[in-house]
Amino acid sequence: MAPVKTPAPKPVVSDLQSESDLRAVLAALVRGCRSMTAEERRQLPAPPPKIHGPFLAELRRQIRTGGDPLGEAYARIFPAGKRRATGTTFTPPHVVGQMFALADRLVEHPALIVDCGSGSGRFSLAALRKFPAARVVACELNPLLALVCRANALAAGLESRFEVKRGDFRDLRLPRRTGPTLFIGNPPYVRHHDIEPHWKQWYRDELARHDIAGSQLAGLHLHFFLKARQLAQPGDAGCFITSAEWLDVNYGRDLRKLLLNGLGGHTVHLFPANQQLFADALTTSAITTFRVGQVHHGMGFTEAGDQQRPLTNWVPTEELRRAQAWSAFARPLRPVAVEATTTLGDFFTVHRGQVTGANPIWIAGENTPPLPAYCLLPTVTHAKEIIRLAGAPLRDLTALRRVVSLPEDWSGLPAQDRRLIESFIGWAEAEGGKSSFIARHRRPWWRVKLKAPPPIIMTYMGRRPPVFARNLAGARLLNIAHGLYPRIPTDDALLDALVGWLNRHVLPSAGRTYAGGLVKFEPGEAMRIPVPTLEHFAHVA
Ligand SMILES: C[S@@+](CC[C@H](N)C(=O)[O-])C[C@H]1O[C@@H](n2cnc3c(N)ncnc32)[C@H](O)[C@@H]1O
């Protein structure tokens, strides 16, 4: 029998046990990189030590496949006690992923992503991979970690769109930008005792610009929110994970006010108190998202990390202003006794949105021939337009697409309008609009009859419970969502309370589950959703 060849033992990254090991490996990884600064070069041993080739290859492989062996080595070499003074702890990859998923709802194609307090660069690398056209700036105070960040980007082959700014985030300047910026990260938790007086003064002065009297007791993570506000332009967005205490404590009032005043607070996702995300920092965590320059009229609150629980409790701005503490908004409601006999269908009929038969023809785009404005109705054409609201009402039609809705008879219209409508119909026919199954069964074939705007809209398909929203803007609906039409007299307070309740209580199990976990709520299933009696909502409202 041929002798079995034992493979050479794989190099193990846990071999990196000391700061000088780490610096030696960094030197090998960044060797030849032209964009390094003189400060970075000073960090490295000279002459650069020889590192075993297979060891470097294994490191690069791990980094390319999404690992962070250098960050892990750093955390091993500098134990939690040594990292505490600078608030250094690294974010687990699944949380980084969750935060980018939340950021997707805020800004679709950021031109720039700023990793605020980047550590080893977990957010930076995730951003470089996720947005191949964007630039990424990592800002990190600690010179060794800034170098780790650069080495990671080089090893991953992503350095051409990446810049490390070594320094204090509060001093950061950004280049002139043409598209939206996303600020993301895990700002350092450093208590006010360790913040220098000149930064406390900076914090007070900057907050005063927003008519907020800053507290001396604010921690460094609040300084990071404020700096993001200072750097941000309208349309920019942010997503930070921090300790959750600011939601309730006195100094947190600064941030609570800032979110309602200029920073554009959008959602807060509070993790359950017993869910410790960071092995070396015992704290309850919250992810906060914001969208600068938008009037939100309120913020969404969720209990994070529980896939079963529907998304959001939407809390109006006025209520947030009045509240002394915010964390209760994110905690699940006490179970409500639902009378089995009362269902959503007792109070509402649920209708599917309109089918067009050929969306490229009936949803106006750049090739659509001109039409009178009254033929183009603002319409929800994608479920994400509801999901993105995170439970808040739809108030604004500007971001929605227009669906062509022609009058049945245009003989009495001005000649100019008649010509436009007729030439549109000619175009639609040439594009094949007359031959779709739906058009062949529609009389006349060109008439997409959009239903009246429903006061409540809901998504009905996904790997999660449906999202409900009030439709204050009067948008129409395509068949990517359902509309709820009241059978009984309702008012704003009742509809608000009902939507809040539905977003917090409807479980996927009420719908129809398909293979792969897809859950669908056909109109019939939606109408069978059990709800409390209306007296309950009258009481809540
Ligand atoms: C909580 S850690 C997060 C690290 C990394 N973003 C992650 O989530 O894995 C905070 C980072 O901010 C850095 N830091 C602390 N004070 C800073 C400051 N004033 N400006 C920039 N970075 C700072 C720390 O060195 C640390 O790397």
Coordinates of N, CA, C and O in Angstrom, one line a residue, residues 80-226:
A80 N -9.5 43.1 26.7 CA -10.6 44.1 26.8 C -10.2 45.2 27.7 O -10.5 46.4 27.5
G81 N -9.5 44.9 28.8 CA -9.1 45.9 29.8 C -8.3 47.0 29.2 O -8.5 48.2 29.5
K82 N -7.4 46.6 28.2 CA -6.5 47.6 27.6 C -7.3 48.4 26.5 O -6.9 49.5 26.2
R83 N -8.3 47.8 26.0 CA -9.1 48.5 24.9 C -10.1 49.4 25.4 O -10.7 50.2 24.7
R84 N -10.5 49.3 26.7 CA -11.6 50.0 27.2 C -11.5 51.5 27.1 O -12.4 52.2 26.8
A85 N -10.3 52.0 27.4 CA -10.1 53.4 27.4 C -10.4 54.1 26.1 O -10.9 55.3 26.1
T86 N -10.3 53.4 25.0 CA -10.6 53.9 23.7 C -11.9 53.4 23.2 O -12.2 53.6 22.0
G87 N -12.6 52.6 24.0 CA -13.9 52.1 23.5 C -13.8 51.1 22.4 O -14.6 51.1 21.5
T88 N -12.7 50.3 22.4 CA -12.5 49.5 21.2 C -13.1 48.1 21.4 O -12.6 47.3 22.3
T89 N -14.0 47.7 20.6 CA -14.6 46.4 20.6 C -15.1 46.1 19.1 O -15.5 47.1 18.5
F90 N -15.0 44.9 18.6 CA -15.3 44.7 17.2 C -16.7 44.1 17.0 O -17.1 43.3 17.8
T91 N -17.3 44.6 16.0 CA -18.7 44.2 15.8 C -18.8 42.8 15.1 O -18.2 42.6 14.1
P92 N -19.7 41.9 15.7 CA -19.8 40.6 15.0 C -20.3 40.8 13.6 O -21.2 41.6 13.3
P93 N -19.8 39.9 12.7 CA -20.2 40.1 11.3 C -21.7 40.1 11.0 O -22.2 40.8 10.2
H94 N -22.5 39.2 11.8 CA -23.9 39.2 11.5 C -24.6 40.5 11.8 O -25.5 40.9 11.2
V95 N -24.0 41.3 12.8 CA -24.6 42.6 13.1 C -24.2 43.6 12.1 O -25.0 44.4 11.6
V96 N -23.0 43.5 11.6 CA -22.6 44.4 10.4 C -23.5 44.2 9.3 O -24.0 45.1 8.7
G97 N -23.8 42.9 9.0 CA -24.8 42.6 7.9 C -26.1 43.2 8.1 O -26.8 43.8 7.3
Q98 N -26.6 43.0 9.4 CA -27.9 43.5 9.7 C -28.0 45.0 9.5 O -29.0 45.6 9.1
M99 N -26.9 45.7 9.9 CA -26.9 47.2 9.8 C -26.9 47.6 8.3 O -27.5 48.6 8.0
F100 N -26.1 46.9 7.5 CA -26.2 47.3 6.1 C -27.6 47.0 5.5 O -28.0 47.8 4.6
A101 N -28.2 46.0 6.0 CA -29.6 45.7 5.5 C -30.5 46.9 5.9 O -31.4 47.3 5.1
L102 N -30.3 47.4 7.1 CA -31.1 48.6 7.6 C -30.8 49.8 6.7 O -31.6 50.6 6.3
A103 N -29.5 49.9 6.5 CA -29.0 51.1 5.7 C -29.6 51.1 4.3 O -29.9 52.2 3.7
D104 N -29.9 49.9 3.7 CA -30.5 49.8 2.4 C -31.8 50.5 2.3 O -32.2 51.0 1.3
R105 N -32.5 50.6 3.5 CA -33.8 51.2 3.4 C -33.7 52.8 3.5 O -34.6 53.5 3.3
L106 N -32.5 53.2 3.8 CA -32.3 54.7 3.9 C -31.7 55.3 2.6 O -32.1 56.4 2.3
V107 N -30.8 54.6 2.0 CA -30.1 55.2 0.9 C -29.7 54.0 -0.1 O -29.1 53.0 0.4
E108 N -30.1 54.1 -1.3 CA -29.9 53.0 -2.2 C -28.5 52.9 -2.8 O -27.9 51.8 -2.7
H109 N -28.0 54.0 -3.3 CA -26.7 53.9 -3.9 C -25.8 55.0 -3.3 O -25.6 56.0 -3.9
P110 N -25.2 54.7 -2.1 CA -24.4 55.8 -1.6 C -23.1 55.9 -2.4 O -22.6 54.9 -3.0
A111 N -22.7 57.2 -2.6 CA -21.5 57.4 -3.4 C -20.3 57.3 -2.4 O -19.2 57.0 -2.9
L112 N -20.5 57.5 -1.2 CA -19.4 57.5 -0.2 C -19.9 56.8 1.1 O -21.0 57.1 1.5
I113 N -19.1 55.9 1.7 CA -19.5 55.3 3.0 C -18.4 55.7 3.9 O -17.2 55.6 3.6
V114 N -18.7 56.3 5.1 CA -17.8 56.7 6.1 C -17.9 55.7 7.2 O -18.9 55.6 7.8
D115 N -16.8 55.0 7.5 CA -16.7 54.0 8.6 C -16.2 54.8 9.8 O -15.0 55.2 9.8
C116 N -17.0 55.1 10.7 CA -16.7 56.0 11.8 C -16.1 55.3 13.0 O -16.8 54.7 13.7
G117 N -14.8 55.4 13.2 CA -14.1 54.7 14.3 C -14.0 53.3 13.7 O -14.6 52.3 14.2
S118 N -13.1 53.1 12.7 CA -13.3 51.9 11.9 C -12.7 50.6 12.5 O -12.9 49.5 12.0
G119 N -11.8 50.7 13.6 CA -11.2 49.5 14.1 C -10.4 48.8 13.0 O -9.7 49.4 12.2
S120 N -10.7 47.5 12.9 CA -10.0 46.7 11.9 C -10.6 46.8 10.5 O -10.2 46.2 9.6
G121 N -11.7 47.6 10.4 CA -12.3 47.9 9.1 C -13.5 46.9 8.7 O -13.7 46.7 7.5
R122 N -14.2 46.3 9.7 CA -15.2 45.4 9.3 C -16.3 46.0 8.5 O -16.8 45.5 7.5
F123 N -16.7 47.3 8.9 CA -17.7 48.0 8.1 C -17.2 48.4 6.7 O -17.8 48.4 5.7
S124 N -15.9 48.8 6.8 CA -15.3 49.3 5.5 C -15.3 48.2 4.5 O -15.6 48.4 3.3
L125 N -14.8 47.0 4.9 CA -14.7 45.9 3.9 C -16.1 45.5 3.4 O -16.3 45.2 2.2
A126 N -17.0 45.4 4.4 CA -18.4 45.1 3.9 C -18.9 46.1 2.9 O -19.5 45.7 2.0
A127 N -18.6 47.4 3.2 CA -19.1 48.4 2.3 C -18.5 48.3 0.9 O -19.1 48.4 -0.1
L128 N -17.1 48.1 0.9 CA -16.4 48.0 -0.4 C -17.0 46.8 -1.2 O -17.1 46.9 -2.4
R129 N -17.4 45.8 -0.5 CA -17.9 44.6 -1.3 C -19.3 44.8 -1.7 O -19.7 44.5 -2.8
K130 N -20.1 45.5 -0.9 CA -21.5 45.7 -1.2 C -21.8 46.7 -2.2 O -22.7 46.6 -3.0
F131 N -21.0 47.8 -2.2 CA -21.2 48.9 -3.2 C -20.0 49.1 -4.1 O -19.1 49.9 -3.8
P132 N -19.9 48.3 -5.2 CA -18.7 48.3 -6.0 C -18.4 49.6 -6.7 O -17.3 49.8 -7.2
A133 N -19.4 50.5 -6.7 CA -19.1 51.8 -7.4 C -18.8 52.9 -6.3 O -18.4 54.0 -6.7
A134 N -18.9 52.6 -5.1 CA -18.7 53.6 -4.0 C -17.3 53.7 -3.5 O -16.5 52.8 -3.6
R135 N -17.0 54.9 -3.0 CA -15.7 55.1 -2.3 C -16.0 54.9 -0.8 O -17.1 55.1 -0.3
V136 N -14.9 54.4 -0.1 CA -15.1 54.2 1.4 C -14.0 55.0 2.1 O -12.8 54.9 1.7
V137 N -14.3 55.7 3.1 CA -13.4 56.4 4.0 C -13.5 55.8 5.4 O -14.6 55.7 6.0
A138 N -12.3 55.3 5.9 CA -12.3 54.8 7.3 C -11.6 55.8 8.1 O -10.5 56.2 7.8
C139 N -12.3 56.2 9.2 CA -11.6 57.1 10.2 C -11.3 56.4 11.5 O -12.2 55.8 12.1
E140 N -10.0 56.4 11.9 CA -9.6 55.6 13.1 C -8.5 56.4 13.8 O -7.6 56.8 13.2
L141 N -8.7 56.5 15.1 CA -7.8 57.2 15.9 C -6.5 56.4 16.2 O -5.4 57.0 16.2
N142 N -6.6 55.1 16.4 CA -5.5 54.3 16.8 C -4.6 54.0 15.6 O -5.1 53.3 14.6
P143 N -3.3 54.4 15.6 CA -2.5 54.2 14.4 C -2.3 52.7 14.0 O -2.3 52.4 12.8
L144 N -2.2 51.9 15.0 CA -2.0 50.5 14.7 C -3.3 49.9 14.0 O -3.2 49.2 13.0
L145 N -4.5 50.3 14.5 CA -5.7 49.8 13.9 C -5.9 50.4 12.5 O -6.4 49.7 11.6
A146 N -5.5 51.6 12.4 CA -5.6 52.2 11.0 C -4.8 51.4 10.0 O -5.2 51.2 8.9
L147 N -3.7 50.9 10.5 CA -2.8 50.1 9.6 C -3.5 48.8 9.3 O -3.4 48.2 8.2
V148 N -4.1 48.2 10.4 CA -4.8 46.9 10.2 C -5.8 47.1 9.1 O -6.0 46.2 8.2
C149 N -6.5 48.2 9.2 CA -7.6 48.5 8.2 C -7.0 48.5 6.8 O -7.6 48.0 5.9
R150 N -5.9 49.3 6.7 CA -5.3 49.4 5.3 C -4.9 48.0 4.8 O -5.1 47.6 3.7
A151 N -4.2 47.2 5.7 CA -3.8 45.9 5.4 C -4.9 45.0 4.9 O -4.8 44.3 3.9
N152 N -6.0 45.1 5.6 CA -7.2 44.3 5.3 C -7.7 44.6 3.9 O -8.0 43.8 3.1
A153 N -7.8 45.9 3.6 CA -8.3 46.3 2.3 C -7.3 45.9 1.2 O -7.8 45.4 0.1
L154 N -6.0 46.0 1.4 CA -5.0 45.5 0.4 C -5.1 44.0 0.2 O -5.2 43.6 -0.9
A155 N -5.2 43.3 1.3 CA -5.3 41.8 1.2 C -6.5 41.4 0.5 O -6.5 40.4 -0.2
A156 N -7.6 42.2 0.6 CA -8.9 41.8 0.0 C -8.9 42.3 -1.5 O -9.8 42.1 -2.2
G157 N -7.9 43.1 -1.9 CA -7.8 43.6 -3.3 C -8.8 44.7 -3.5 O -9.3 44.9 -4.6
L158 N -9.1 45.5 -2.4 CA -10.2 46.5 -2.6 C -9.7 47.9 -2.3 O -10.5 48.8 -2.1
E159 N -8.3 48.1 -2.3 CA -7.8 49.3 -1.8 C -8.0 50.5 -2.7 O -7.9 51.6 -2.3
S160 N -8.3 50.2 -4.0 CA -8.3 51.4 -4.9 C -9.5 52.4 -4.6 O -9.4 53.5 -5.0
R161 N -10.5 51.9 -4.0 CA -11.6 52.8 -3.7 C -11.7 53.2 -2.2 O -12.7 53.6 -1.6
F162 N -10.5 53.0 -1.5 CA -10.5 53.0 -0.1 C -9.5 54.0 0.4 O -8.4 54.1 -0.1
E163 N -9.8 54.7 1.5 CA -8.9 55.7 2.1 C -9.0 55.5 3.6 O -10.1 55.5 4.1
V164 N -7.9 55.5 4.3 CA -7.9 55.5 5.7 C -7.5 56.9 6.2 O -6.4 57.4 5.8
K165 N -8.3 57.5 7.0 CA -8.0 58.8 7.6 C -7.6 58.5 9.1 O -8.5 58.2 9.9
R166 N -6.4 58.6 9.4 CA -5.9 58.3 10.7 C -6.1 59.6 11.5 O -5.5 60.6 11.2
G167 N -7.0 59.6 12.5 CA -7.2 60.8 13.3 C -8.5 60.7 14.1 O -9.2 59.7 14.1
D168 N -8.8 61.8 14.7 CA -10.0 61.9 15.5 C -11.2 62.1 14.6 O -11.1 63.0 13.8
F169 N -12.2 61.3 14.8 CA -13.4 61.5 13.9 C -14.0 62.9 14.0 O -14.5 63.5 13.0
R170 N -13.8 63.5 15.2 CA -14.4 64.9 15.3 C -13.6 65.9 14.5 O -14.1 67.0 14.3
D171 N -12.4 65.5 14.0 CA -11.7 66.4 13.2 C -11.8 66.1 11.7 O -11.2 66.8 10.9
L172 N -12.6 65.1 11.4 CA -12.6 64.6 10.0 C -13.2 65.7 9.1 O -14.2 66.3 9.4
R173 N -12.6 65.8 7.9 CA -13.1 66.6 6.8 C -13.4 65.7 5.6 O -12.5 64.8 5.4
L174 N -14.4 65.9 4.9 CA -14.7 65.1 3.8 C -14.6 65.9 2.5 O -14.9 67.1 2.5
P175 N -14.2 65.2 1.4 CA -14.2 65.9 0.1 C -15.6 66.3 -0.3 O -16.6 65.8 0.2
R176 N -15.6 67.2 -1.3 CA -16.9 67.6 -1.9 C -17.5 66.3 -2.5 O -16.8 65.5 -3.1
R177 N -18.8 66.1 -2.3 CA -19.5 64.9 -2.7 C -20.6 65.2 -3.7 O -21.2 66.2 -3.6
T178 N -20.8 64.2 -4.6 CA -21.9 64.4 -5.6 C -23.1 63.6 -5.3 O -24.2 63.9 -5.7
G179 N -22.9 62.4 -4.6 CA -24.0 61.6 -4.3 C -24.2 61.4 -2.8 O -23.4 62.1 -2.0
P180 N -25.1 60.7 -2.3 CA -25.3 60.5 -0.9 C -24.2 59.8 -0.2 O -23.6 58.9 -0.7
T181 N -24.0 60.2 1.1 CA -23.0 59.5 1.9 C -23.8 58.7 3.0 O -24.8 59.1 3.6
L182 N -23.2 57.6 3.3 CA -23.7 56.7 4.4 C -22.7 56.7 5.5 O -21.5 56.4 5.3
F183 N -23.1 57.2 6.7 CA -22.2 57.1 7.9 C -22.6 55.8 8.6 O -23.8 55.6 9.0
I184 N -21.6 55.0 8.9 CA -22.0 53.7 9.5 C -20.9 53.4 10.5 O -19.7 53.8 10.4
G185 N -21.2 52.6 11.5 CA -20.2 52.1 12.4 C -20.7 51.9 13.8 O -21.9 51.9 14.1
N186 N -19.7 51.6 14.7 CA -19.9 51.3 16.1 C -19.1 52.3 16.9 O -17.9 52.0 17.2
P187 N -19.6 53.5 17.1 CA -18.8 54.5 17.7 C -18.3 54.1 19.1 O -19.0 53.3 19.8
P188 N -17.1 54.5 19.5 CA -16.5 54.1 20.7 C -17.3 54.5 21.9 O -17.8 55.6 21.9
Y189 N -17.4 53.6 22.9 CA -18.1 54.0 24.1 C -17.0 54.4 25.1 O -16.3 53.6 25.7
V190 N -16.9 55.7 25.3 CA -16.0 56.3 26.3 C -16.8 57.2 27.1 O -17.5 58.1 26.6
R191 N -16.7 57.0 28.4 CA -17.5 57.9 29.3 C -17.0 59.3 29.4 O -15.8 59.5 29.2
H192 N -17.9 60.1 29.9 CA -17.5 61.6 29.8 C -16.3 61.9 30.7 O -15.5 62.8 30.4
H193 N -16.0 61.1 31.7 CA -14.9 61.3 32.6 C -13.6 61.3 31.8 O -12.6 62.0 32.1
D194 N -13.6 60.6 30.7 CA -12.3 60.4 29.9 C -12.3 61.3 28.7 O -11.5 61.1 27.7
I195 N -13.2 62.3 28.6 CA -13.3 63.2 27.5 C -12.6 64.5 27.8 O -13.0 65.1 28.9
E196 N -11.7 64.9 27.0 CA -11.0 66.2 27.3 C -11.9 67.4 27.3 O -12.9 67.4 26.5
P197 N -11.6 68.4 28.1 CA -12.5 69.6 28.3 C -12.7 70.3 26.9 O -13.8 70.7 26.6
H198 N -11.7 70.3 26.0 CA -11.9 71.1 24.8 C -12.9 70.4 23.9 O -13.6 71.0 23.2
W199 N -13.0 69.0 24.0 CA -14.0 68.3 23.2 C -15.4 68.5 23.8 O -16.4 68.5 23.1
K200 N -15.4 68.6 25.2 CA -16.7 68.9 25.8 C -17.2 70.2 25.3 O -18.4 70.4 25.1
Q201 N -16.3 71.2 25.2 CA -16.7 72.5 24.8 C -17.2 72.5 23.3 O -18.2 73.1 22.9
W202 N -16.4 71.7 22.5 CA -16.8 71.5 21.1 C -18.2 71.0 21.0 O -19.1 71.4 20.2
Y203 N -18.5 70.0 21.8 CA -19.8 69.3 21.8 C -20.9 70.3 22.2 O -21.9 70.4 21.5
R204 N -20.6 71.1 23.2 CA -21.7 72.1 23.6 C -21.9 73.2 22.5 O -23.0 73.5 22.2
D205 N -20.8 73.6 21.9 CA -20.9 74.7 20.9 C -21.7 74.1 19.7 O -22.5 74.8 19.1
E206 N -21.3 72.9 19.3 CA -21.9 72.4 18.1 C -23.4 72.1 18.3 O -24.3 72.4 17.4
L207 N -23.8 71.6 19.5 CA -25.2 71.4 19.8 C -26.0 72.7 19.9 O -27.1 72.7 19.5
A208 N -25.3 73.7 20.3 CA -26.0 75.0 20.5 C -26.5 75.5 19.1 O -27.5 76.2 19.0
R209 N -25.8 75.1 18.0 CA -26.3 75.5 16.7 C -27.6 74.8 16.4 O -28.3 75.3 15.5
H210 N -27.9 73.8 17.1 CA -29.2 73.1 16.9 C -30.2 73.5 18.1 O -31.2 72.7 18.3
D211 N -29.9 74.5 18.8 CA -30.7 75.0 19.9 C -30.8 73.9 21.0 O -31.9 73.7 21.6
I212 N -29.7 73.1 21.2 CA -29.8 72.1 22.2 C -28.7 72.4 23.2 O -27.5 72.7 22.8
A213 N -29.0 72.4 24.5 CA -28.0 72.7 25.5 C -27.4 71.4 25.9 O -27.9 70.6 26.6
G214 N -26.1 71.2 25.4 CA -25.5 69.9 25.5 C -25.1 69.6 27.0 O -24.7 70.5 27.7
S215 N -25.2 68.3 27.3 CA -24.8 67.9 28.7 C -23.3 67.6 28.8 O -22.7 67.1 27.8
Q216 N -22.8 67.9 30.0 CA -21.4 67.6 30.2 C -21.1 66.1 30.4 O -20.0 65.7 30.4
L217 N -22.2 65.4 30.6 CA -22.1 64.0 30.9 C -22.2 63.1 29.7 O -22.1 61.9 29.8
A218 N -22.2 63.7 28.5 CA -22.4 62.8 27.3 C -21.1 62.1 27.0 O -20.0 62.6 27.1
G219 N -21.3 60.8 26.6 CA -20.2 60.0 26.2 C -19.7 60.2 24.8 O -20.4 60.9 24.0
L220 N -18.6 59.6 24.4 CA -18.0 59.8 23.1 C -18.9 59.4 22.0 O -18.9 60.0 20.9
H221 N -19.8 58.4 22.2 CA -20.7 57.9 21.1 C -21.6 59.0 20.7 O -22.0 59.2 19.6
L222 N -22.0 59.9 21.7 CA -22.9 61.0 21.3 C -22.1 62.0 20.5 O -22.7 62.6 19.6
H223 N -20.8 62.2 20.8 CA -20.0 63.1 20.0 C -20.0 62.6 18.5 O -20.0 63.4 17.6
F224 N -20.0 61.3 18.4 CA -19.9 60.7 17.0 C -21.2 61.1 16.2 O -21.2 61.4 15.0
F225 N -22.4 60.9 16.9 CA -23.6 61.3 16.2 C -23.6 62.8 15.8 O -24.0 63.1 14.7
L226 N -23.1 63.6 16.7 CA -23.1 65.0 16.4 C -22.2 65.3 15.3 O -22.5 66.2 14.4

